[in-house]
Structure formats: C-alpha cells, structure tokens
Tab-separated table of C-alpha atoms in Angstrom:
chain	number	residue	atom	x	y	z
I	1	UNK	CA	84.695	-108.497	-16.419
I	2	UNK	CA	82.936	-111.163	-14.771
I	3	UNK	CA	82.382	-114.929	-16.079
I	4	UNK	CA	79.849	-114.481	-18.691
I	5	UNK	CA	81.115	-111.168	-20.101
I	6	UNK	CA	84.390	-112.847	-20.309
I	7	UNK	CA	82.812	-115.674	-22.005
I	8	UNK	CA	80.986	-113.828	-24.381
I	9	UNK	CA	84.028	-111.204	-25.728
I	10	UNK	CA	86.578	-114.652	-25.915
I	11	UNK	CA	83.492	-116.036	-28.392
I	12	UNK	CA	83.443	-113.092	-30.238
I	13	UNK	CA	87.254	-113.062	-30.562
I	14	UNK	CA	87.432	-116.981	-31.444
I	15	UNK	CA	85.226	-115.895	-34.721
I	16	UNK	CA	85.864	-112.240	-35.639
I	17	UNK	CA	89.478	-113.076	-35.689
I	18	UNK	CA	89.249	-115.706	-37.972
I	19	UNK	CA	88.694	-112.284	-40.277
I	20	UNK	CA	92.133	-110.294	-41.412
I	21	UNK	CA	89.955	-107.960	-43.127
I	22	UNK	CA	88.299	-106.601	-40.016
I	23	UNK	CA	89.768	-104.277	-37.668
I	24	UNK	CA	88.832	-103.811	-33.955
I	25	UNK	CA	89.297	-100.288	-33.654
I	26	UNK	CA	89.240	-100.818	-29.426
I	27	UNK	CA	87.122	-102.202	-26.515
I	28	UNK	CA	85.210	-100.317	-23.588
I	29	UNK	CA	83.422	-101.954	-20.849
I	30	UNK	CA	80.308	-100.792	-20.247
I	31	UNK	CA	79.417	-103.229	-17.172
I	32	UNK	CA	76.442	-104.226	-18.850
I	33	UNK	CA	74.353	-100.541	-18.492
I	34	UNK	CA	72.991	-98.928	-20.686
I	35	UNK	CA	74.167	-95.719	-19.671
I	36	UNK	CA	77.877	-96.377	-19.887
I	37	UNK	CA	77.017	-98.454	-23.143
I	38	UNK	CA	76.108	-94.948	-24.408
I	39	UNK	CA	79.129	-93.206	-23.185
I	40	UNK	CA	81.222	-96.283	-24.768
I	41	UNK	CA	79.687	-95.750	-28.216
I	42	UNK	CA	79.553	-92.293	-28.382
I	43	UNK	CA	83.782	-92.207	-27.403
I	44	UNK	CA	83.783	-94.740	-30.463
I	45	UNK	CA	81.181	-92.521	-32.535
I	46	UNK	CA	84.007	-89.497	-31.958
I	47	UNK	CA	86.835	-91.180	-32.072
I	48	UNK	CA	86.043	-92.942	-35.442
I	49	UNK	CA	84.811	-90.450	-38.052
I	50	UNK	CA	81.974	-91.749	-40.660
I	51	UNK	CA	82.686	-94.025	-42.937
I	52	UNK	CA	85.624	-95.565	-40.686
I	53	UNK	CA	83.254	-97.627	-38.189
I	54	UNK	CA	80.951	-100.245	-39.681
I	55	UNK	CA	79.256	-101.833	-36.343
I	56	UNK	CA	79.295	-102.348	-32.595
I	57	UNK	CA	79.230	-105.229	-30.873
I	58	UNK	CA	78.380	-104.997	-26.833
I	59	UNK	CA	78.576	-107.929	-24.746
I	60	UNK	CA	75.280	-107.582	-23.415
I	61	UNK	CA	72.126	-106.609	-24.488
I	62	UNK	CA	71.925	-103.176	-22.220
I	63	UNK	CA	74.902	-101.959	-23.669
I	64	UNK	CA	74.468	-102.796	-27.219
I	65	UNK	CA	70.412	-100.942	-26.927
I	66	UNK	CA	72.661	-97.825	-25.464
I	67	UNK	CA	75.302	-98.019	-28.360
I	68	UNK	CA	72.387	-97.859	-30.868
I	69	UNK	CA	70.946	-94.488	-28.745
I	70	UNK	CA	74.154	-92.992	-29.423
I	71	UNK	CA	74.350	-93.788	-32.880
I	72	UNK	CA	70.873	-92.639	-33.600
I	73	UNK	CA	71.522	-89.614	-31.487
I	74	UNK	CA	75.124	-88.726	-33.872
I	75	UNK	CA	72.876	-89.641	-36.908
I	76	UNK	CA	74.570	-92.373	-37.752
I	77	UNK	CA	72.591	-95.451	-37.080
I	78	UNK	CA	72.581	-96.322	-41.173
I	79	UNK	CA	76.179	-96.602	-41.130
I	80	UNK	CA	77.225	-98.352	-37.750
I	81	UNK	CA	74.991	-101.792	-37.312
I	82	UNK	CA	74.866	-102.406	-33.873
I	83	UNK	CA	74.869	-106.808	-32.467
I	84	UNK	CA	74.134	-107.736	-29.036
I	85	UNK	CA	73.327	-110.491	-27.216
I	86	UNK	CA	70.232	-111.561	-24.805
I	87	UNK	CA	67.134	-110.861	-26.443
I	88	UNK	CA	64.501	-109.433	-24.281
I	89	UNK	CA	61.149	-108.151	-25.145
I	90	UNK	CA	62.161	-104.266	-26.148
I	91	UNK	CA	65.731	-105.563	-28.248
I	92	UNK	CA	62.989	-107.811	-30.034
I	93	UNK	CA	60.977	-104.755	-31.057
I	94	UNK	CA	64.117	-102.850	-32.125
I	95	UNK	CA	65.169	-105.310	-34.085
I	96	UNK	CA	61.970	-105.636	-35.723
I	97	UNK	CA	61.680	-101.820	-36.323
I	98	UNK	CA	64.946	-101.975	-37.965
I	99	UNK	CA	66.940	-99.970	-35.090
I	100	UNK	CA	69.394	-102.716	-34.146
I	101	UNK	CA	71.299	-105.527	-36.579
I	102	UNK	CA	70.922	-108.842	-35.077
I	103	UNK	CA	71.049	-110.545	-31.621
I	104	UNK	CA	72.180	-113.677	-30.083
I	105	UNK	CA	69.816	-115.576	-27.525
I	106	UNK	CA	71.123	-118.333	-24.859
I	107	UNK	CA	67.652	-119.686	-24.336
I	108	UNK	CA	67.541	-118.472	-21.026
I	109	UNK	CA	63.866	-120.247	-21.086
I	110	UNK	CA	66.048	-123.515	-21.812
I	111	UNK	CA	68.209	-123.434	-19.216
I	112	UNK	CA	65.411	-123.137	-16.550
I	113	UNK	CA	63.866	-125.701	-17.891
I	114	UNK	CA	66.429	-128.322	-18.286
I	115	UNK	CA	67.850	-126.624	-14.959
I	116	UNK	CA	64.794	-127.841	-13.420
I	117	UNK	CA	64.310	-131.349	-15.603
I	118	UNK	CA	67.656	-132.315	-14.345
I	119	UNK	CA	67.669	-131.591	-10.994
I	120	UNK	CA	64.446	-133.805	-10.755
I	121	UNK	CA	65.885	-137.047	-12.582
I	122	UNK	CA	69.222	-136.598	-10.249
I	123	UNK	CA	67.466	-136.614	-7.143
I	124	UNK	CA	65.218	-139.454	-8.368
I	125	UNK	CA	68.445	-141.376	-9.290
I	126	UNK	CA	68.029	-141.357	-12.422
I	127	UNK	CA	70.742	-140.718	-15.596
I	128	UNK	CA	71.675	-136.996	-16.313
I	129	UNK	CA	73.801	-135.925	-18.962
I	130	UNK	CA	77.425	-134.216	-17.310
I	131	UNK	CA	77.279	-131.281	-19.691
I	132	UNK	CA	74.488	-129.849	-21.805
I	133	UNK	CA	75.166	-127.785	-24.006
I	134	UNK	CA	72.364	-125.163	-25.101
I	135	UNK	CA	73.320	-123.361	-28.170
I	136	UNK	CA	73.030	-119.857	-28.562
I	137	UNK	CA	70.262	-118.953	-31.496
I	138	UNK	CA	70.387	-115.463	-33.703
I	139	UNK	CA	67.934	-112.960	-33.725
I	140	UNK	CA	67.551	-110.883	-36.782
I	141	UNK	CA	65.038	-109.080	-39.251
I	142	UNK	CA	64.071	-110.985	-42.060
C-alpha cells in the first residue's frame, strides 16, 4: 500500500490490538475502489458465516461504501457494521440513513487551509509551527 493506506491500517492496529477479545479474521486490499472493496467483503461475507463476523473496517472510504454493498447485497448489513474513513458527501448520507457505522474525517478542509495559512507566514518570514498536527474527528449517527 502506499503512505496513507499504510498509515491508516498501522493506526488501526496501534488501537484494535490493544483488544485480546477481538479477532482479525484477515486483511484484503482493495486499492481504495469500490469495486474491489466489494469483492474484498463479499470473500469475507463467504468465508465467515453469520454470526462469526461483527464489522469491517476499509482503509478508505471507497472501499468501506463497497463492503457495505456487499453486505446489504448477502443480507447481512444488521450483523456486520461497516467503519471507514474520509467522509465525503454520499458516506455522510449513509451514515445518516443508518447504512454504514461510523467514519473518521482528517479535515481535509483543514489541511488546505492551514496548508495555505502557512505557506503565507513562511514566505513573509514570519514563525510557523514545524509540525501540525490535525486530528482526525468521528463521524457517526446519533
């Protein structure tokens, strides 16, 4: 995978295994399509009967809308919560309609505008931070 899908699964690794009780039952790349993230879930889907897979996680927001196709598709999308990451306009409304779990956001807004902010006060000489550090937020159905 490239830098930021290799950024995001070592994040998800530094929590989820901080959790005995959960078992990764395997990874798939999906190269952030939605197409493949289909294919990905629905080897997962057949691979783990019902009642033996509790949720997905994808890496990217793509894949994670295509692993909730294929669990709606193998009637399953009450028993296998699907998380993602991005946030965009459609994983908003999914999330809203109930289709997908949760979703983390990077503040991609942030970044450009810091991006930009900083660039500015560096080229006028002035002070800028050496790292800064946007946190990711959650996006989730309340």
């Amino acid at each position: 995978g490239g830098f930021f899908s290799t950024a995001r699964v070592n994040g998800f690794h530094s929590v989820i295994d901080e959790y005995p009780g959960i078992k990764i039952v395997g990874t798939l790349p999906a190269d952030w399509n939605r197409e493949k993230g289909i294919k990905a879930a629905e080897d997962f889907l057949t691979a783990n009967p019902k009642g033996t897979l509790d949720f997905i996680w994808a890496a990217s927001n793509e894949m994670g809308m295509g692993a909730m196709l294929a669990a709606e598709a193998a009637s399953r999308q009450d028993e296998v919560a699907v998380f993602t990451n991005d946030v965009t306009p459609e994983s908003v409304m999914l999330i809203a309609e109930g289709r997908m779990v949760a979703e983390t956001t990077h503040g991609f807004a942030d970044w450009g505008w810091y991006g930009v902010e900083y660039a500015v006060r560096a080229a006028l000489g002035l002070d800028v931070p050496p790292i800064f550090d946007i946190r990711p937020r959650t996006m989730y159905q309340e």
